[in-house]
XYZ file of C-alpha atoms in Angstrom:
392
model
C -67.700 7.586 38.826
C -67.236 4.268 36.821
C -67.679 6.373 33.645
C -65.080 9.027 34.840
C -62.603 6.419 35.708
C -62.828 4.654 32.243
C -62.503 8.202 30.870
C -59.381 8.074 32.930
C -58.226 4.982 31.306
C -59.183 5.460 27.719
C -57.376 9.256 27.995
C -54.135 7.679 29.413
C -54.330 4.863 26.907
C -54.964 7.798 24.324
C -51.164 9.694 25.532
C -49.661 6.654 25.525
C -50.511 5.461 21.922
C -49.687 9.206 21.045
C -46.632 8.988 22.546
C -45.213 5.761 21.038
C -46.256 7.324 17.689
C -44.312 10.164 18.878
C -41.271 8.129 19.373
C -41.794 6.156 16.295
C -41.677 9.178 13.899
C -38.382 10.495 15.996
C -36.899 7.273 15.454
C -37.826 7.093 11.536
C -36.892 10.715 11.279
C -33.204 9.982 12.967
C -33.047 7.096 10.336
C -33.995 9.273 7.021
C -31.479 11.727 7.925
C -28.964 8.822 8.467
C -29.389 7.386 5.253
C -29.483 10.463 3.452
C -25.824 11.344 4.864
C -24.152 8.563 4.405
C -23.334 9.196 0.879
C -21.407 12.026 1.384
C -18.286 14.362 1.470
C -16.180 15.678 4.146
C -14.192 18.780 4.081
C -11.347 20.003 6.108
C -7.945 22.066 6.232
C -5.083 20.008 5.041
C -2.015 22.529 5.559
C -0.226 25.434 3.926
C 2.289 24.628 1.240
C 5.659 26.980 1.568
C 4.679 29.046 -1.059
C 1.660 29.955 1.518
C -1.207 28.443 -0.412
C -4.045 26.489 1.877
C -4.874 23.043 0.890
C -8.470 21.092 1.478
C -9.314 17.584 1.684
C -11.874 16.273 0.594
C -13.029 12.332 1.779
C -15.524 11.204 -0.600
C -17.503 8.336 1.219
C -20.565 6.240 -0.168
C -23.214 3.755 1.294
C -20.734 1.313 1.705
C -18.288 2.946 4.113
C -16.033 3.127 1.378
C -13.979 6.551 1.211
C -11.432 8.113 -0.971
C -9.836 10.998 0.136
C -8.080 13.610 -2.352
C -6.038 16.626 -1.515
C -5.861 20.351 -3.400
C -1.945 19.557 -4.253
C -0.950 17.640 -6.631
C -5.118 16.682 -7.151
C -3.402 13.788 -4.921
C -4.967 11.359 -4.307
C -4.092 10.057 -0.614
C -6.238 7.380 0.225
C -8.546 4.742 -0.723
C -10.068 2.466 2.421
C -12.064 -0.580 1.237
C -13.282 -3.776 3.107
C -11.261 -7.162 2.429
C -13.161 -10.434 2.648
C -14.202 -10.269 6.128
C -15.151 -6.584 5.951
C -11.723 -5.275 7.274
C -11.347 -1.611 6.387
C -7.892 -1.180 5.121
C -5.869 1.713 2.641
C -4.901 0.442 -0.444
C -2.777 3.392 -1.600
C 0.454 4.210 -0.650
C 0.871 8.331 0.637
C 1.856 9.953 3.158
C 0.328 11.741 6.701
C 1.534 15.042 5.815
C 1.488 17.775 3.676
C 5.790 18.115 4.103
C 5.808 14.973 2.992
C 3.993 15.385 -0.672
C 6.385 18.770 -0.990
C 9.200 16.923 -0.664
C 10.815 14.771 -3.506
C 8.463 11.879 -3.616
C 7.439 9.114 -6.280
C 4.304 11.055 -7.323
C 2.057 9.144 -4.822
C -1.459 9.079 -5.898
C -0.660 12.444 -7.950
C -2.876 14.242 -11.117
C 0.542 13.832 -13.310
C 1.046 16.137 -16.220
C 1.456 18.251 -18.864
C 3.077 15.156 -19.909
C 2.946 11.970 -18.357
C 6.050 9.524 -18.590
C 8.738 10.497 -20.191
C 10.201 12.684 -23.354
C 13.293 11.433 -25.056
C 15.839 14.519 -24.637
C 13.839 16.421 -23.316
C 12.388 17.952 -26.668
C 9.555 17.851 -29.221
C 8.777 19.173 -32.608
C 5.384 20.696 -33.120
C 4.191 22.240 -36.495
C 7.660 23.471 -37.554
C 9.031 24.690 -33.966
C 11.422 22.666 -31.472
C 10.259 23.062 -27.584
C 13.078 22.458 -24.915
C 11.824 20.533 -21.741
C 13.312 20.379 -18.256
C 15.424 17.444 -18.515
C 14.741 16.071 -14.774
C 14.727 12.002 -15.438
C 19.010 12.043 -16.659
C 18.292 13.324 -20.195
C 15.008 13.382 -20.410
C 11.628 14.836 -19.300
C 9.826 13.105 -16.963
C 6.074 13.396 -15.463
C 5.772 17.430 -16.783
C 9.113 18.268 -15.622
C 10.705 20.175 -12.394
C 7.178 21.546 -11.387
C 4.145 19.427 -13.185
C 0.614 19.173 -12.190
C 1.346 16.936 -9.199
C 2.851 20.011 -7.049
C 0.466 22.812 -7.857
C -2.135 23.861 -5.910
C -5.332 23.181 -7.889
C -8.845 24.892 -7.581
C -11.912 23.446 -6.330
C -14.524 24.121 -9.058
C -17.390 21.729 -8.038
C -18.548 19.595 -5.327
C -21.954 17.245 -5.926
C -23.471 15.106 -3.405
C -25.932 12.614 -5.205
C -28.068 9.330 -3.674
C -25.655 7.490 -6.262
C -22.274 9.366 -6.481
C -20.354 12.226 -4.811
C -17.441 14.124 -6.511
C -15.015 16.816 -6.510
C -13.861 18.714 -9.737
C -10.152 20.517 -9.458
C -9.341 22.709 -11.818
C -5.522 24.438 -13.115
C -4.436 26.963 -16.069
C -0.910 25.748 -17.206
C 0.474 28.972 -18.329
C 1.766 29.195 -21.948
C 5.498 28.171 -21.986
C 4.912 26.712 -18.342
C 7.836 24.065 -18.004
C 8.728 24.744 -21.629
C 5.227 23.546 -22.967
C 2.678 26.419 -25.455
C -0.340 27.155 -24.728
C -2.275 28.104 -21.929
C -3.852 24.730 -21.140
C -7.009 24.747 -18.834
C -7.151 21.231 -17.205
C -9.981 19.720 -14.617
C -10.150 16.587 -13.070
C -13.033 14.992 -11.422
C -12.672 12.473 -9.052
C -16.045 10.701 -8.593
C -16.844 7.502 -5.679
C -19.653 5.495 -7.215
C -21.905 3.273 -5.210
C -20.651 0.277 -7.090
C -17.362 0.902 -4.862
C -15.658 2.215 -8.313
C -13.888 5.736 -8.670
C -13.780 8.060 -12.027
C -11.292 10.139 -12.850
C -12.301 12.076 -15.654
C -10.045 14.635 -17.683
C -10.364 17.407 -19.646
C -8.391 20.369 -21.183
C -8.290 23.056 -24.010
C -5.572 24.978 -24.991
C -5.326 28.566 -26.904
C -2.348 27.204 -29.056
C -0.995 23.744 -30.375
C 0.302 22.367 -27.634
C 1.084 18.511 -26.458
C -1.654 16.295 -23.583
C -1.248 13.026 -22.064
C -2.608 12.853 -18.185
C -2.465 10.387 -15.819
C -3.118 9.348 -12.402
C -0.351 8.150 -10.266
C -1.823 6.079 -7.230
C 0.702 3.042 -5.772
C -1.780 0.286 -4.632
C -1.356 -2.206 -2.594
C -4.190 -4.569 -2.243
C -2.979 -6.194 1.405
C -3.632 -2.947 2.664
C -0.226 -3.157 4.367
C 2.315 -1.284 2.654
C 5.591 -3.169 4.705
C 4.289 -6.185 2.282
C 5.422 -6.756 -0.895
C 2.982 -6.532 -3.859
C 4.705 -10.165 -5.128
C 1.840 -11.932 -4.347
C -0.549 -10.346 -6.332
C -1.776 -11.317 -9.420
C -2.194 -9.797 -12.545
C -3.979 -9.348 -15.797
C -3.703 -7.222 -18.319
C -5.758 -7.045 -21.730
C -2.857 -6.385 -24.202
C -1.194 -8.338 -27.039
C 1.522 -6.076 -26.869
C 3.934 -3.877 -25.237
C 6.202 -0.652 -25.833
C 10.203 -1.924 -25.687
C 12.451 0.694 -24.339
C 15.977 1.213 -24.083
C 18.051 2.046 -20.958
C 16.931 5.117 -20.681
C 13.434 4.113 -20.782
C 12.595 5.369 -23.616
C 10.418 3.863 -26.341
C 13.056 1.944 -29.312
C 9.665 2.807 -31.918
C 8.616 -0.503 -31.972
C 5.496 -2.462 -30.589
C 6.827 -5.891 -29.655
C 4.302 -9.046 -28.875
C 4.087 -9.882 -25.738
C 3.702 -13.853 -26.717
C 6.209 -16.052 -24.957
C 7.729 -13.173 -22.996
C 6.986 -12.046 -19.072
C 4.821 -9.490 -20.374
C 2.281 -11.776 -21.133
C -0.394 -11.140 -18.742
C -3.033 -11.822 -21.019
C -4.307 -14.613 -18.498
C -3.529 -13.369 -14.936
C 0.063 -14.520 -13.556
C 1.230 -13.761 -10.187
C 4.495 -11.051 -10.066
C 6.647 -12.686 -7.806
C 6.816 -15.749 -10.448
C 7.477 -13.813 -13.451
C 8.900 -10.602 -12.108
C 12.099 -12.700 -11.832
C 12.369 -13.883 -15.050
C 16.053 -12.844 -16.683
C 14.277 -10.817 -19.654
C 16.765 -7.859 -21.299
C 13.522 -5.928 -20.918
C 12.940 -6.481 -17.403
C 16.704 -5.727 -16.752
C 16.692 -2.377 -18.300
C 14.320 -1.631 -15.534
C 14.916 -3.631 -12.462
C 11.113 -5.139 -13.032
C 7.804 -3.823 -15.209
C 7.928 -0.121 -16.013
C 6.505 -0.321 -19.658
C 3.569 0.322 -21.360
C 1.160 -1.844 -22.747
C -0.532 -1.672 -25.909
C -4.466 -1.812 -24.652
C -6.899 -4.304 -26.703
C -9.759 -2.936 -28.329
C -8.717 0.854 -28.022
C -11.512 1.530 -31.347
C -14.216 0.343 -28.571
C -13.225 3.582 -26.461
C -14.311 2.862 -22.344
C -13.855 -1.027 -21.753
C -12.394 -3.019 -19.217
C -7.926 -3.208 -19.229
C -6.573 -4.718 -16.723
C -7.531 -6.631 -13.145
C -5.407 -7.362 -10.107
C -5.845 -9.210 -7.422
C -4.526 -10.244 -3.470
C -5.780 -13.773 -2.714
C -5.127 -13.452 0.726
C -7.236 -10.224 1.331
C -9.452 -11.519 -1.485
C -9.456 -7.698 -2.674
C -9.750 -7.545 -6.773
C -8.929 -4.333 -8.474
C -10.899 -3.293 -11.593
C -9.448 -0.989 -14.518
C -11.603 0.627 -16.948
C -10.479 3.211 -19.293
C -10.664 5.040 -22.840
C -6.606 5.239 -23.207
C -4.814 3.282 -26.205
C -2.278 2.318 -23.258
C -1.386 1.684 -19.441
C 1.964 2.302 -18.082
C 2.624 -0.882 -14.948
C 4.864 0.050 -12.817
C 6.192 -2.247 -9.684
C 7.488 0.016 -7.832
C 11.485 -0.450 -8.945
C 12.682 2.937 -7.663
C 11.127 2.788 -4.103
C 13.958 2.416 -1.691
C 13.002 2.733 1.990
C 13.970 6.351 2.363
C 10.825 7.661 2.395
C 8.393 7.444 5.562
C 5.046 4.995 5.689
C 1.952 6.600 7.518
C 2.280 3.574 9.829
C 5.842 4.088 10.821
C 7.749 1.978 8.470
C 8.620 2.943 4.959
C 8.143 2.420 1.157
C 10.405 -0.391 0.180
C 10.850 -1.806 -3.021
C 8.020 -3.372 -4.776
C 5.552 -1.996 -1.893
C 3.335 -0.497 -4.544
C 2.735 -0.858 -8.138
C 0.971 1.370 -10.612
C -1.913 1.379 -13.400
C -1.233 4.438 -15.074
C -3.902 4.511 -18.321
C -2.175 7.150 -20.923
C -0.669 7.392 -24.382
C 2.360 6.175 -25.373
C 5.595 7.608 -23.804
C 7.725 10.065 -26.048
C 4.988 9.944 -28.344
C 5.604 13.834 -29.821
C 8.651 11.900 -31.052
C 7.413 8.576 -32.445
C 5.443 9.584 -35.119
C 3.692 5.962 -35.384
C 2.288 6.326 -32.166
C -0.854 7.896 -31.406
C -1.068 11.506 -31.482
C -0.792 14.000 -28.114
C -1.537 17.091 -29.818
C -4.197 19.208 -29.130
C -5.077 22.263 -31.142
C -7.080 25.242 -30.078
C -11.145 24.616 -30.169
C -10.761 20.744 -29.660
C -11.455 18.917 -25.716
C -8.767 16.427 -24.664
C -11.528 14.401 -22.499
C -10.650 10.876 -21.128
C -11.939 8.674 -18.221
C -10.385 6.094 -16.420
C -11.994 3.737 -13.562
C -10.480 1.944 -10.591
C -13.135 -0.146 -9.302
C -12.958 -2.743 -6.406
C -14.457 -5.458 -5.168
C -13.314 -9.014 -3.375
C -13.695 -12.753 -4.454
C -12.510 -16.103 -2.757
């Protein structure tokens, strides 16, 4: 009898131990499953264009919870949510909350811009003895690829990757020969990669079957406060450049490269935007703020750190790395309060700034500028990184 009780007690203990182990295994399995799903991509339907093309949204999420949203219409970055010093998550780029707004006239929020970012004087350029005429969509000039540039087309999803250290989506677009006046069938891809170090890589590639010109960038507007109703004038900016590209009243380069020394264009040491933008310098008056290309230092080194922005109240820091020779720094001078913001407000003047890594504007008409010519058999490749962090 005593032995039977002991056996019954032992059996009960054994059952309890087995249940505990099973429970532990179940918890561990859930934990492992959760851990594996942290670095991931979510995909959803975003809308249908007026031309009946379906648009998809990809949400890239890293282990720290930072996420980036990209839509196939215009290859646009619509959201970058990252934490401030207190861990509060905010969207630090300007954008809309509907496809219909992106289809209307807008200042290229978050777009992949091409075939040629920035301005081409008089909408014309010569290449191999032939003159090409482009649409004039910025006064007498061609701007950001013309009337229907890469920002207004639906890109094809070529590849989606999920790994333990990064997630990425690769978009592709074929720009046909003489589209918007540019020669050659240009096959372009843009790959957005979110890494676990809170950096967003944007990698561009292009090939052509006829000699053409190419100059691509991303046109995100940043406001590190996370609130687009705030001005960017309380941001500190640093740009590693000894020279910049002066422009005429049409914002076309004069052909010279000017020293930043003793000018408000000297951002080699960090400057508070609100202090320098008030300067009555002729170049600032022309653009009603900064809308100029800086000649980035150390271009021979290729991919390197070129600029930083810091917002002291939130503690957010944005670092830019690129292999490009130039960067257009634009302070939202033409935002005028007419476009609706997702929070119910509007996008006012200076509610965002752009760091547009690129070749110099109007380079096809400026023989002293680095060439933007792409020939058959060669591949256009360039990489830019936006890296986010915080500091006190």
